[in-house]
PDB file of C-alpha atoms in Angstrom:
ATOM      1  CA  MET A   1     -25.649  33.991  17.272  1.00 86.00           C
ATOM      2  CA  THR A   2     -27.813  36.455  18.218  1.00 96.00           C
ATOM      3  CA  ARG A   3     -31.419  36.253  16.712  1.00 98.00           C
ATOM      4  CA  ALA A   4     -33.668  39.408  15.682  1.00 98.00           C
ATOM      5  CA  LEU A   5     -36.926  39.541  14.221  1.00 98.00           C
ATOM      6  CA  SER A   6     -38.051  42.199  11.989  1.00 98.00           C
ATOM      7  CA  ILE A   7     -41.469  43.234  13.358  1.00 98.00           C
ATOM      8  CA  GLU A   8     -42.058  45.438  10.557  1.00 97.00           C
ATOM      9  CA  LEU A   9     -43.927  42.974   8.088  1.00 96.00           C
ATOM     10  CA  ILE A  10     -45.317  40.376  10.745  1.00 98.00           C
ATOM     11  CA  TRP A  11     -48.298  40.255  13.281  1.00 98.00           C
ATOM     12  CA  ARG A  12     -49.547  43.512  11.295  1.00 96.00           C
ATOM     13  CA  ASP A  13     -53.065  43.338  13.331  1.00 96.00           C
ATOM     14  CA  ARG A  14     -51.083  43.920  16.728  1.00 97.00           C
ATOM     15  CA  THR A  15     -49.401  46.876  17.604  1.00 97.00           C
ATOM     16  CA  PHE A  16     -45.619  47.268  17.937  1.00 98.00           C
ATOM     17  CA  PRO A  17     -45.403  46.431  21.844  1.00 98.00           C
ATOM     18  CA  GLU A  18     -47.594  43.531  21.167  1.00 98.00           C
ATOM     19  CA  ARG A  19     -45.265  42.188  18.100  1.00 98.00           C
ATOM     20  CA  ALA A  20     -42.068  42.699  20.655  1.00 98.00           C
ATOM     21  CA  ALA A  21     -43.711  40.464  23.059  1.00 98.00           C
ATOM     22  CA  ALA A  22     -44.709  37.817  20.412  1.00 98.00           C
ATOM     23  CA  ALA A  23     -40.907  37.824  19.286  1.00 98.00           C
ATOM     24  CA  ALA A  24     -39.754  37.336  22.771  1.00 97.00           C
ATOM     25  CA  GLN A  25     -42.140  34.610  23.323  1.00 96.00           C
ATOM     26  CA  ALA A  26     -40.875  33.057  20.254  1.00 96.00           C
ATOM     27  CA  GLY A  27     -37.373  32.911  21.499  1.00 96.00           C
ATOM     28  CA  PHE A  28     -35.994  35.693  19.723  1.00 98.00           C
ATOM     29  CA  ASP A  29     -33.285  38.020  21.522  1.00 98.00           C
ATOM     30  CA  LEU A  30     -33.783  41.590  19.590  1.00 98.00           C
ATOM     31  CA  VAL A  31     -36.281  43.218  17.517  1.00 98.00           C
ATOM     32  CA  ASP A  32     -35.427  45.196  14.350  1.00 98.00           C
ATOM     33  CA  LEU A  33     -37.867  47.511  12.826  1.00 97.00           C
ATOM     34  CA  TRP A  34     -37.974  50.283   9.952  1.00 97.00           C
ATOM     35  CA  ASP A  35     -38.999  54.005  10.527  1.00 97.00           C
ATOM     36  CA  ARG A  36     -39.310  54.399  14.212  1.00 97.00           C
ATOM     37  CA  ARG A  37     -41.614  57.404  13.496  1.00 95.00           C
ATOM     38  CA  THR A  38     -44.465  54.613  12.666  1.00 93.00           C
ATOM     39  CA  SER A  39     -43.873  52.559  15.723  1.00 91.00           C
ATOM     40  CA  ASP A  40     -44.014  54.657  18.756  1.00 93.00           C
ATOM     41  CA  LEU A  41     -40.633  53.977  20.193  1.00 97.00           C
ATOM     42  CA  PRO A  42     -40.922  54.517  23.722  1.00 96.00           C
ATOM     43  CA  ALA A  43     -43.808  52.400  24.274  1.00 97.00           C
ATOM     44  CA  LEU A  44     -42.069  49.833  22.361  1.00 98.00           C
ATOM     45  CA  ALA A  45     -38.999  50.120  24.376  1.00 98.00           C
ATOM     46  CA  ALA A  46     -40.889  49.695  27.348  1.00 98.00           C
ATOM     47  CA  ALA A  47     -42.374  46.402  26.249  1.00 98.00           C
ATOM     48  CA  CYS A  48     -39.110  45.098  25.390  1.00 98.00           C
ATOM     49  CA  ASP A  49     -38.026  45.794  28.824  1.00 98.00           C
ATOM     50  CA  ASP A  50     -40.965  44.021  30.211  1.00 98.00           C
ATOM     51  CA  HIS A  51     -40.375  41.068  28.199  1.00 98.00           C
ATOM     52  CA  GLY A  52     -36.454  40.429  28.239  1.00 98.00           C
ATOM     53  CA  ILE A  53     -35.628  41.592  24.734  1.00 98.00           C
ATOM     54  CA  GLY A  54     -33.579  44.200  23.066  1.00 98.00           C
ATOM     55  CA  ILE A  55     -34.104  46.592  20.088  1.00 98.00           C
ATOM     56  CA  ASN A  56     -31.327  45.745  17.582  1.00 98.00           C
ATOM     57  CA  GLY A  57     -31.972  48.590  15.242  1.00 98.00           C
ATOM     58  CA  PHE A  58     -34.146  50.874  13.086  1.00 98.00           C
ATOM     59  CA  PHE A  59     -33.782  53.553   9.846  1.00 98.00           C
ATOM     60  CA  GLY A  60     -30.940  56.094  10.547  1.00 98.00           C
ATOM     61  CA  ASN A  61     -31.979  57.724   7.499  1.00 98.00           C
ATOM     62  CA  ARG A  62     -34.732  57.573   5.013  1.00 97.00           C
ATOM     63  CA  ASP A  63     -35.743  61.176   3.589  1.00 97.00           C
ATOM     64  CA  HIS A  64     -32.239  62.210   2.369  1.00 97.00           C
ATOM     65  CA  GLY A  65     -29.587  59.865   0.864  1.00 98.00           C
ATOM     66  CA  LEU A  66     -26.085  59.641   1.873  1.00 98.00           C
ATOM     67  CA  ALA A  67     -24.937  59.579  -1.874  1.00 98.00           C
ATOM     68  CA  ASP A  68     -26.779  62.589  -2.661  1.00 97.00           C
ATOM     69  CA  PRO A  69     -24.302  65.580  -3.318  1.00 96.00           C
ATOM     70  CA  ASP A  70     -27.202  68.143  -2.857  1.00 95.00           C
ATOM     71  CA  ASN A  71     -28.669  66.632   0.537  1.00 94.00           C
ATOM     72  CA  GLY A  72     -25.454  65.337   2.403  1.00 94.00           C
ATOM     73  CA  ALA A  73     -25.741  67.850   5.352  1.00 96.00           C
ATOM     74  CA  ALA A  74     -29.616  66.760   5.911  1.00 98.00           C
ATOM     75  CA  ALA A  75     -28.881  63.188   5.623  1.00 98.00           C
ATOM     76  CA  LEU A  76     -26.171  63.500   8.482  1.00 98.00           C
ATOM     77  CA  GLU A  77     -28.659  65.619  10.613  1.00 98.00           C
ATOM     78  CA  GLU A  78     -31.152  62.593   9.976  1.00 98.00           C
ATOM     79  CA  ILE A  79     -28.524  60.400  11.236  1.00 98.00           C
ATOM     80  CA  ALA A  80     -27.662  62.118  13.901  1.00 98.00           C
ATOM     81  CA  ARG A  81     -31.511  62.434  15.299  1.00 98.00           C
ATOM     82  CA  ASN A  82     -31.898  58.538  14.844  1.00 98.00           C
ATOM     83  CA  LEU A  83     -28.176  58.193  16.651  1.00 98.00           C
ATOM     84  CA  ASP A  84     -29.942  60.098  19.665  1.00 97.00           C
ATOM     85  CA  ALA A  85     -32.960  58.078  19.776  1.00 98.00           C
ATOM     86  CA  ALA A  86     -31.030  55.055  19.441  1.00 98.00           C
ATOM     87  CA  HIS A  87     -29.026  55.452  22.177  1.00 96.00           C
ATOM     88  CA  GLU A  88     -31.954  56.575  24.320  1.00 96.00           C
ATOM     89  CA  VAL A  89     -33.426  52.845  23.980  1.00 97.00           C
ATOM     90  CA  GLY A  90     -30.030  50.945  23.693  1.00 97.00           C
ATOM     91  CA  ALA A  91     -30.499  50.107  20.202  1.00 98.00           C
ATOM     92  CA  ARG A  92     -27.338  48.500  18.686  1.00 97.00           C
ATOM     93  CA  GLN A  93     -27.408  49.585  15.150  1.00 98.00           C
ATOM     94  CA  LEU A  94     -28.910  52.196  12.480  1.00 98.00           C
ATOM     95  CA  HIS A  95     -29.603  51.004   9.025  1.00 98.00           C
ATOM     96  CA  VAL A  96     -28.431  53.445   6.333  1.00 98.00           C
ATOM     97  CA  PHE A  97     -29.122  54.020   2.662  1.00 98.00           C
ATOM     98  CA  SER A  98     -27.558  55.343  -0.171  1.00 98.00           C
ATOM     99  CA  ASN A  99     -30.655  56.950  -1.538  1.00 98.00           C
ATOM    100  CA  ALA A 100     -33.766  58.398  -0.126  1.00 97.00           C
ATOM    101  CA  ILE A 101     -36.656  56.257   0.206  1.00 95.00           C
ATOM    102  CA  LEU A 102     -39.784  57.500  -0.585  1.00 92.00           C
ATOM    103  CA  PRO A 103     -43.159  56.605   0.817  1.00 87.00           C
ATOM    104  CA  GLY A 104     -44.133  53.407  -0.824  1.00 87.00           C
ATOM    105  CA  GLY A 105     -40.603  51.949  -1.049  1.00 87.00           C
ATOM    106  CA  VAL A 106     -39.588  54.294  -4.022  1.00 92.00           C
ATOM    107  CA  VAL A 107     -36.183  55.073  -4.369  1.00 96.00           C
ATOM    108  CA  LYS A 108     -35.216  58.657  -5.303  1.00 95.00           C
ATOM    109  CA  PRO A 109     -32.479  58.688  -8.026  1.00 94.00           C
ATOM    110  CA  VAL A 110     -29.451  60.571  -7.068  1.00 95.00           C
ATOM    111  CA  PRO A 111     -28.804  63.351  -9.562  1.00 92.00           C
ATOM    112  CA  ALA A 112     -25.059  62.550 -10.148  1.00 95.00           C
ATOM    113  CA  PRO A 113     -22.799  60.206 -12.014  1.00 97.00           C
ATOM    114  CA  HIS A 114     -22.234  57.145 -10.110  1.00 96.00           C
ATOM    115  CA  VAL A 115     -18.554  57.728  -9.177  1.00 97.00           C
ATOM    116  CA  THR A 116     -19.822  61.143  -7.667  1.00 98.00           C
ATOM    117  CA  ALA A 117     -22.526  59.379  -5.642  1.00 98.00           C
ATOM    118  CA  TRP A 118     -20.065  56.557  -4.620  1.00 98.00           C
ATOM    119  CA  GLY A 119     -17.687  59.143  -3.722  1.00 98.00           C
ATOM    120  CA  THR A 120     -20.094  61.405  -1.904  1.00 98.00           C
ATOM    121  CA  ALA A 121     -21.786  58.337   0.031  1.00 98.00           C
ATOM    122  CA  ILE A 122     -18.043  57.357   1.549  1.00 98.00           C
ATOM    123  CA  GLU A 123     -17.297  60.874   2.577  1.00 98.00           C
ATOM    124  CA  ASN A 124     -20.744  61.318   4.387  1.00 98.00           C
ATOM    125  CA  LEU A 125     -20.247  58.037   5.866  1.00 98.00           C
ATOM    126  CA  ALA A 126     -16.908  59.047   7.389  1.00 98.00           C
ATOM    127  CA  ARG A 127     -18.480  61.889   9.030  1.00 98.00           C
ATOM    128  CA  ALA A 128     -21.406  59.801  10.428  1.00 98.00           C
ATOM    129  CA  ALA A 129     -18.822  57.114  11.872  1.00 98.00           C
ATOM    130  CA  ASP A 130     -17.910  60.040  14.124  1.00 97.00           C
ATOM    131  CA  LEU A 131     -21.258  60.420  15.204  1.00 97.00           C
ATOM    132  CA  ALA A 132     -22.078  56.620  15.767  1.00 98.00           C
ATOM    133  CA  ARG A 133     -18.841  56.456  17.784  1.00 97.00           C
ATOM    134  CA  GLU A 134     -19.878  59.008  20.352  1.00 94.00           C
ATOM    135  CA  ALA A 135     -23.614  57.213  20.309  1.00 95.00           C
ATOM    136  CA  GLY A 136     -22.063  53.705  20.620  1.00 96.00           C
ATOM    137  CA  VAL A 137     -24.219  52.758  17.842  1.00 98.00           C
ATOM    138  CA  THR A 138     -22.973  50.792  14.593  1.00 98.00           C
ATOM    139  CA  LEU A 139     -24.058  52.159  10.836  1.00 98.00           C
ATOM    140  CA  MET A 140     -25.205  49.208   8.832  1.00 98.00           C
ATOM    141  CA  LEU A 141     -24.891  49.645   5.204  1.00 98.00           C
ATOM    142  CA  GLU A 142     -28.133  48.601   3.449  1.00 98.00           C
ATOM    143  CA  HIS A 143     -27.809  46.870   0.170  1.00 98.00           C
ATOM    144  CA  LEU A 144     -31.454  46.690  -1.701  1.00 98.00           C
ATOM    145  CA  ASN A 145     -32.530  44.806  -5.013  1.00 97.00           C
ATOM    146  CA  SER A 146     -32.672  46.389  -8.140  1.00 94.00           C
ATOM    147  CA  VAL A 147     -35.583  44.427  -9.316  1.00 95.00           C
ATOM    148  CA  TYR A 148     -38.124  46.242  -7.359  1.00 94.00           C
ATOM    149  CA  LEU A 149     -35.969  49.192  -6.354  1.00 95.00           C
ATOM    150  CA  PRO A 150     -34.404  50.394  -9.329  1.00 95.00           C
ATOM    151  CA  GLY A 151     -31.631  53.152  -8.799  1.00 95.00           C
ATOM    152  CA  TYR A 152     -30.470  52.317  -5.679  1.00 97.00           C
ATOM    153  CA  LEU A 153     -26.760  52.846  -5.657  1.00 97.00           C
ATOM    154  CA  TRP A 154     -25.865  50.053  -3.604  1.00 98.00           C
ATOM    155  CA  ALA A 155     -27.581  47.272  -5.198  1.00 94.00           C
ATOM    156  CA  ASP A 156     -25.903  44.155  -3.984  1.00 96.00           C
ATOM    157  CA  ALA A 157     -24.174  42.788  -0.861  1.00 98.00           C
ATOM    158  CA  GLY A 158     -20.655  42.895  -2.359  1.00 97.00           C
ATOM    159  CA  ALA A 159     -21.394  46.868  -2.872  1.00 98.00           C
ATOM    160  CA  VAL A 160     -21.950  47.474   0.607  1.00 98.00           C
ATOM    161  CA  ALA A 161     -18.893  45.742   1.815  1.00 98.00           C
ATOM    162  CA  CYS A 162     -16.689  47.334  -0.519  1.00 98.00           C
ATOM    163  CA  ALA A 163     -18.099  50.677   1.112  1.00 98.00           C
ATOM    164  CA  ALA A 164     -17.603  49.568   4.574  1.00 98.00           C
ATOM    165  CA  ARG A 165     -13.871  48.433   3.587  1.00 98.00           C
ATOM    166  CA  GLU A 166     -13.328  51.870   2.191  1.00 98.00           C
ATOM    167  CA  VAL A 167     -14.656  53.763   5.058  1.00 98.00           C
ATOM    168  CA  GLY A 168     -12.375  51.662   7.231  1.00 98.00           C
ATOM    169  CA  ARG A 169     -14.136  52.225  10.392  1.00 97.00           C
ATOM    170  CA  ASP A 170     -15.168  49.973  13.353  1.00 97.00           C
ATOM    171  CA  GLU A 171     -18.505  51.833  13.366  1.00 98.00           C
ATOM    172  CA  VAL A 172     -19.571  51.013   9.709  1.00 98.00           C
ATOM    173  CA  ARG A 173     -20.369  47.777   8.849  1.00 98.00           C
ATOM    174  CA  ALA A 174     -22.401  46.108   5.971  1.00 98.00           C
ATOM    175  CA  VAL A 175     -25.683  44.162   6.088  1.00 98.00           C
ATOM    176  CA  PHE A 176     -26.008  40.670   3.888  1.00 98.00           C
ATOM    177  CA  ASP A 177     -29.460  40.241   2.893  1.00 98.00           C
ATOM    178  CA  THR A 178     -30.245  36.835   1.420  1.00 98.00           C
ATOM    179  CA  TYR A 179     -33.643  38.303  -0.182  1.00 98.00           C
ATOM    180  CA  HIS A 180     -32.130  41.452  -2.056  1.00 98.00           C
ATOM    181  CA  GLN A 181     -28.955  39.443  -2.969  1.00 98.00           C
ATOM    182  CA  GLN A 182     -30.822  36.577  -4.518  1.00 98.00           C
ATOM    183  CA  LEU A 183     -33.140  38.808  -6.635  1.00 98.00           C
ATOM    184  CA  THR A 184     -30.030  41.278  -7.673  1.00 96.00           C
ATOM    185  CA  ALA A 185     -27.253  38.681  -8.372  1.00 95.00           C
ATOM    186  CA  GLY A 186     -27.424  35.515  -6.564  1.00 96.00           C
ATOM    187  CA  ARG A 187     -23.983  34.030  -5.905  1.00 96.00           C
ATOM    188  CA  LEU A 188     -24.962  34.110  -2.047  1.00 98.00           C
ATOM    189  CA  VAL A 189     -22.182  32.026  -0.641  1.00 98.00           C
ATOM    190  CA  ASP A 190     -19.541  33.486  -2.867  1.00 97.00           C
ATOM    191  CA  THR A 191     -20.436  37.061  -2.046  1.00 98.00           C
ATOM    192  CA  LEU A 192     -20.823  36.244   1.563  1.00 98.00           C
ATOM    193  CA  ILE A 193     -17.524  34.931   1.877  1.00 98.00           C
ATOM    194  CA  GLY A 194     -16.033  37.633  -0.193  1.00 97.00           C
ATOM    195  CA  GLY A 195     -17.313  40.279   2.158  1.00 98.00           C
ATOM    196  CA  TRP A 196     -17.061  38.478   5.476  1.00 98.00           C
ATOM    197  CA  ASP A 197     -15.070  40.769   7.611  1.00 97.00           C
ATOM    198  CA  TRP A 198     -17.034  43.559   6.738  1.00 98.00           C
ATOM    199  CA  TYR A 199     -20.526  42.104   7.438  1.00 98.00           C
ATOM    200  CA  GLY A 200     -22.255  43.183  10.811  1.00 98.00           C
ATOM    201  CA  ARG A 201     -25.920  41.333  10.327  1.00 98.00           C
ATOM    202  CA  ILE A 202     -27.065  39.053   8.135  1.00 98.00           C
ATOM    203  CA  ASP A 203     -30.906  39.306   7.145  1.00 98.00           C
ATOM    204  CA  ILE A 204     -32.838  36.341   6.370  1.00 98.00           C
ATOM    205  CA  ALA A 205     -35.851  35.826   3.948  1.00 98.00           C
ATOM    206  CA  GLY A 206     -36.671  33.544   1.053  1.00 98.00           C
ATOM    207  CA  VAL A 207     -37.432  34.256  -2.502  1.00 98.00           C
ATOM    208  CA  PRO A 208     -39.754  34.419  -4.284  1.00 97.00           C
ATOM    209  CA  GLY A 209     -42.176  36.493  -1.235  1.00 96.00           C
ATOM    210  CA  ARG A 210     -39.774  37.239   1.355  1.00 97.00           C
ATOM    211  CA  CYS A 211     -41.008  34.217   2.928  1.00 97.00           C
ATOM    212  CA  GLU A 212     -39.619  32.167   5.894  1.00 98.00           C
ATOM    213  CA  PRO A 213     -36.461  29.819   5.392  1.00 97.00           C
ATOM    214  CA  GLY A 214     -37.506  26.247   4.198  1.00 93.00           C
ATOM    215  CA  ARG A 215     -39.737  27.698   1.330  1.00 93.00           C
ATOM    216  CA  GLY A 216     -38.681  29.159  -1.927  1.00 95.00           C
ATOM    217  CA  GLU A 217     -35.477  28.733  -3.972  1.00 97.00           C
ATOM    218  CA  ILE A 218     -32.546  29.765  -1.730  1.00 98.00           C
ATOM    219  CA  ASP A 219     -30.844  26.642  -0.044  1.00 97.00           C
ATOM    220  CA  PHE A 220     -30.831  28.038   3.528  1.00 98.00           C
ATOM    221  CA  GLY A 221     -29.385  24.504   4.914  1.00 97.00           C
ATOM    222  CA  TYR A 222     -26.589  25.037   2.697  1.00 97.00           C
ATOM    223  CA  LEU A 223     -26.080  28.646   3.971  1.00 97.00           C
ATOM    224  CA  ARG A 224     -26.411  27.564   7.297  1.00 97.00           C
ATOM    225  CA  THR A 225     -23.725  24.929   7.223  1.00 97.00           C
ATOM    226  CA  VAL A 226     -21.480  27.711   5.730  1.00 98.00           C
ATOM    227  CA  LEU A 227     -22.140  30.086   8.774  1.00 98.00           C
ATOM    228  CA  ALA A 228     -21.454  27.254  11.126  1.00 96.00           C
ATOM    229  CA  GLU A 229     -18.113  26.377   9.479  1.00 97.00           C
ATOM    230  CA  ARG A 230     -16.895  29.878   9.391  1.00 97.00           C
ATOM    231  CA  GLY A 231     -18.157  30.621  12.798  1.00 97.00           C
ATOM    232  CA  TRP A 232     -20.602  33.266  12.460  1.00 97.00           C
ATOM    233  CA  ASP A 233     -21.528  34.810  15.801  1.00 94.00           C
ATOM    234  CA  GLY A 234     -23.162  38.263  14.926  1.00 95.00           C
ATOM    235  CA  PRO A 235     -26.569  39.309  14.846  1.00 97.00           C
ATOM    236  CA  MET A 236     -29.119  37.134  12.175  1.00 98.00           C
ATOM    237  CA  THR A 237     -32.131  39.324  11.585  1.00 98.00           C
ATOM    238  CA  PHE A 238     -35.394  37.462   9.962  1.00 98.00           C
ATOM    239  CA  GLU A 239     -37.206  39.965   8.117  1.00 98.00           C
ATOM    240  CA  ILE A 240     -39.947  37.863   6.506  1.00 98.00           C
ATOM    241  CA  THR A 241     -43.406  38.071   5.422  1.00 98.00           C
ATOM    242  CA  PRO A 242     -44.932  34.650   6.631  1.00 97.00           C
ATOM    243  CA  ALA A 243     -46.383  32.636   3.490  1.00 96.00           C
ATOM    244  CA  GLY A 244     -49.149  31.616   5.666  1.00 96.00           C
ATOM    245  CA  ASP A 245     -49.626  31.415   9.647  1.00 97.00           C
ATOM    246  CA  PRO A 246     -47.062  33.306  11.431  1.00 97.00           C
ATOM    247  CA  ALA A 247     -46.770  30.682  14.062  1.00 97.00           C
ATOM    248  CA  GLU A 248     -45.640  28.237  11.107  1.00 97.00           C
ATOM    249  CA  ALA A 249     -43.283  30.628  10.120  1.00 97.00           C
ATOM    250  CA  MET A 250     -41.704  31.220  13.519  1.00 97.00           C
ATOM    251  CA  THR A 251     -41.477  27.304  13.641  1.00 97.00           C
ATOM    252  CA  ALA A 252     -39.720  27.217  10.117  1.00 97.00           C
ATOM    253  CA  ILE A 253     -37.199  29.774  11.546  1.00 98.00           C
ATOM    254  CA  ASN A 254     -36.614  27.783  14.821  1.00 96.00           C
ATOM    255  CA  ARG A 255     -36.138  24.566  12.978  1.00 96.00           C
ATOM    256  CA  MET A 256     -33.732  26.168  10.357  1.00 96.00           C
ATOM    257  CA  PHE A 257     -31.806  28.586  12.748  1.00 96.00           C
ATOM    258  CA  PRO A 258     -32.463  27.401  16.320  1.00 93.00           C
ATOM    259  CA  GLY A 259     -31.863  29.830  19.172  1.00 85.00           C
ATOM    260  CA  LYS A 260     -29.178  29.076  21.915  1.00 76.00           C
ATOM    261  CA  ASP A 261     -31.710  27.247  23.947  1.00 69.00           C
ATOM    262  CA  MET A 262     -33.187  25.436  21.062  1.00 59.00           C
ATOM    263  CA  ALA A 263     -29.973  23.680  19.730  1.00 53.00           C
TER     264      ALA A 263
END
């Protein structure tokens, strides 16, 4: 298992290069971020090189949704630009979204019936997969919760697994996010096993509060056992807001999901 830390929600009093250094010191292999335009990507990449850590991925589209029949071309152009940026810094994944995500985390509704929106997203993903293949980057379909983000098309992990299967391309995989799945539908293990072949990353955070594992209502010990029994060897991103001291959150992560040198 390759461990990544999302540096978007932690150490907010530090620059992104400083956050990458702290992630490396805490024993992570990779970092994830959100919108690269807010993070000074070249400086972050240089810091990662200096500290022996890589960039896993960042947003592929945000301004335009893949499911919007009126903005498909714009979404593909946005993904193409971010694929170029990912290729330049050696990032492995782009996080892609069915809907546009407006400032403040507001989902822009798709002005079309569900069946039209779904078909539009699949068609655009097939085109985006051609771009991703050339860049050597995997497109990761992100599901979001419908509690705080109503109107989002891919509202649970089963939806993104189905979308990835329907596209049927190696360049397209789904995210399994414990935080969003627990809020939207629960049944974490059933959903994980059901879409197992199509998930390309597991995102870890607790409910409530998007906290570190070991707090809240999710039994991460059981989830860890299931992952071990089924032989998960893909990336796992910890996208947390620490409940208290970030150092204590790192200890909790390392206790529940230790790195290769900690096991």
